[in-house]
Amino acid sequence: MAGHSKWANIKHRKAAADAKKGKIFTRLIKEITVAAKLGGGDPNMNPRLRLAMDKGREANMAKDSVQNAIKRGSGQLEGVSYEEARYEGYGPGGAAVIVDCLTDNRTRTVAEVRHTRGPVSLGAVSVTCSTLIVARTH
């Protein structure tokens, strides 16, 4: 009978669940790395890092992954360097828009934010930065 392979069904469900979990883990690792870079690698002295580690524990993240992200952020391991940026601008109807970003590439963020937000007049407020994740829109 075609289409009745139990393993094929399990494989597709597992692949979808793993992709969803991997996306969450990637976002958490980036947050842990940036928190360790900005405030140091000690969770007792860095509340942002402690919060990011708690979120990682809630998502059942491995301790090794958390420790490697902390080491990468504090400079003990080589890896991608993430930076934060805040862009503010005005959208349609004069609505004020503030976008916080976390990025690894300075050349893409502005274009990407403008593309996702539509016709918005944006200007860099803090560190100019550019890519990947638009974390919050206020």
GROMACS .gro file of C-alpha atoms in nm:
model
  138
    1MET     CA    1   0.000   0.000   0.000
    2ALA     CA    2   0.143   0.330  -0.106
    3GLY     CA    3   0.183   0.604   0.152
    4HIS     CA    4   0.148   0.386   0.459
    5SER     CA    5   0.506   0.364   0.576
    6LYS     CA    6   0.512   0.435   0.946
    7TRP     CA    7   0.882   0.531   0.938
    8ALA     CA    8   0.822   0.785   0.660
    9ASN     CA    9   0.552   0.955   0.868
   10ILE     CA   10   0.774   0.960   1.177
   11LYS     CA   11   1.065   1.094   0.973
   12HIS     CA   12   0.864   1.387   0.835
   13ARG     CA   13   0.718   1.477   1.175
   14LYS     CA   14   1.061   1.453   1.340
   15ALA     CA   15   1.220   1.671   1.070
   16ALA     CA   16   0.955   1.939   1.120
   17ALA     CA   17   0.993   1.929   1.500
   18ASP     CA   18   1.375   1.941   1.474
   19ALA     CA   19   1.361   2.240   1.239
   20LYS     CA   20   1.135   2.428   1.480
   21LYS     CA   21   1.357   2.343   1.778
   22GLY     CA   22   1.672   2.440   1.584
   23LYS     CA   23   1.527   2.781   1.501
   24ILE     CA   24   1.449   2.845   1.868
   25PHE     CA   25   1.794   2.723   1.979
   26THR     CA   26   1.969   2.946   1.724
   27ARG     CA   27   1.783   3.252   1.850
   28LEU     CA   28   1.862   3.165   2.213
   29ILE     CA   29   2.231   3.103   2.138
   30LYS     CA   30   2.257   3.444   1.973
   31GLU     CA   31   2.096   3.610   2.274
   32ILE     CA   32   2.328   3.427   2.516
   33THR     CA   33   2.633   3.523   2.307
   34VAL     CA   34   2.539   3.891   2.298
   35ALA     CA   35   2.455   3.896   2.671
   36ALA     CA   36   2.794   3.741   2.755
   37LYS     CA   37   2.971   3.988   2.526
   38LEU     CA   38   2.804   4.294   2.680
   39GLY     CA   39   2.802   4.202   3.049
   40GLY     CA   40   3.059   3.929   3.098
   41GLY     CA   41   3.034   3.551   3.126
   42ASP     CA   42   2.927   3.531   3.491
   43PRO     CA   43   2.549   3.477   3.519
   44ASN     CA   44   2.555   3.593   3.883
   45MET     CA   45   2.679   3.937   3.779
   46ASN     CA   46   2.493   3.959   3.446
   47PRO     CA   47   2.110   3.955   3.474
   48ARG     CA   48   2.062   3.957   3.098
   49LEU     CA   49   2.277   3.645   3.064
   50ARG     CA   50   2.094   3.479   3.353
   51LEU     CA   51   1.758   3.547   3.184
   52ALA     CA   52   1.884   3.411   2.850
   53MET     CA   53   2.016   3.098   3.023
   54ASP     CA   54   1.681   3.047   3.196
   55LYS     CA   55   1.504   3.071   2.860
   56GLY     CA   56   1.748   2.814   2.724
   57ARG     CA   57   1.670   2.577   3.010
   58GLU     CA   58   1.297   2.620   2.948
   59ALA     CA   59   1.352   2.521   2.585
   60ASN     CA   60   1.549   2.208   2.695
   61MET     CA   61   1.875   2.339   2.551
   62ALA     CA   62   2.187   2.133   2.624
   63LYS     CA   63   2.425   2.271   2.888
   64ASP     CA   64   2.718   2.231   2.649
   65SER     CA   65   2.548   2.456   2.393
   66VAL     CA   66   2.485   2.722   2.657
   67GLN     CA   67   2.845   2.707   2.785
   68ASN     CA   68   2.986   2.727   2.431
   69ALA     CA   69   2.768   3.031   2.357
   70ILE     CA   70   2.894   3.199   2.676
   71LYS     CA   71   3.256   3.122   2.585
   72ARG     CA   72   3.201   3.255   2.232
   73GLY     CA   73   3.050   3.576   2.368
   74SER     CA   74   3.323   3.632   2.624
   75GLY     CA   75   3.596   3.578   2.363
   76GLN     CA   76   3.727   3.238   2.475
   77LEU     CA   77   3.608   3.068   2.152
   78GLU     CA   78   3.610   3.188   1.793
   79GLY     CA   79   3.275   3.244   1.629
   80VAL     CA   80   3.042   3.490   1.464
   81SER     CA   81   3.024   3.831   1.629
   82TYR     CA   82   2.670   3.958   1.684
   83GLU     CA   83   2.583   4.321   1.750
   84GLU     CA   84   2.270   4.504   1.851
   85ALA     CA   85   2.120   4.804   1.679
   86ARG     CA   86   1.811   5.017   1.715
   87TYR     CA   87   1.645   5.190   1.422
   88GLU     CA   88   1.365   5.437   1.454
   89GLY     CA   89   1.153   5.593   1.187
   90TYR     CA   90   0.807   5.686   1.075
   91GLY     CA   91   0.563   5.463   0.895
   92PRO     CA   92   0.245   5.532   0.700
   93GLY     CA   93   0.026   5.790   0.868
   94GLY     CA   94   0.318   5.926   1.070
   95ALA     CA   95   0.324   5.631   1.314
   96ALA     CA   96   0.656   5.610   1.501
   97VAL     CA   97   0.839   5.279   1.462
   98ILE     CA   98   1.132   5.150   1.671
   99VAL     CA   99   1.305   4.831   1.557
  100ASP     CA  100   1.566   4.648   1.769
  101CYS     CA  101   1.798   4.422   1.568
  102LEU     CA  102   2.056   4.155   1.639
  103THR     CA  103   2.297   4.103   1.351
  104ASP     CA  104   2.621   3.961   1.221
  105ASN     CA  105   2.646   4.161   0.898
  106ARG     CA  106   2.638   4.540   0.880
  107THR     CA  107   2.549   4.565   0.512
  108ARG     CA  108   2.214   4.390   0.511
  109THR     CA  109   2.012   4.515   0.807
  110VAL     CA  110   1.885   4.849   0.686
  111ALA     CA  111   1.770   4.708   0.354
  112GLU     CA  112   1.613   4.407   0.523
  113VAL     CA  113   1.430   4.615   0.782
  114ARG     CA  114   1.304   4.853   0.516
  115HIS     CA  115   1.189   4.562   0.303
  116THR     CA  116   0.994   4.397   0.587
  117ARG     CA  117   0.844   4.721   0.722
  118GLY     CA  118   0.734   4.864   0.388
  119PRO     CA  119   0.758   5.236   0.316
  120VAL     CA  120   0.921   5.351   0.639
  121SER     CA  121   1.171   5.634   0.679
  122LEU     CA  122   1.441   5.483   0.905
  123GLY     CA  123   1.753   5.624   1.064
  124ALA     CA  124   2.013   5.454   1.284
  125VAL     CA  125   1.991   5.553   1.647
  126SER     CA  126   2.261   5.353   1.820
  127VAL     CA  127   2.528   5.127   1.670
  128THR     CA  128   2.480   5.083   1.298
  129CYS     CA  129   2.422   4.721   1.235
  130SER     CA  130   2.249   4.497   0.998
  131THR     CA  131   2.102   4.153   0.949
  132LEU     CA  132   1.914   3.870   1.052
  133ILE     CA  133   1.676   3.895   1.337
  134VAL     CA  134   1.427   4.166   1.401
  135ALA     CA  135   1.371   4.087   1.764
  136ARG     CA  136   1.106   4.336   1.870
  137THR     CA  137   0.900   4.604   1.706
  138HIS     CA  138   0.769   4.861   1.953
   0.00000   0.00000   0.00000
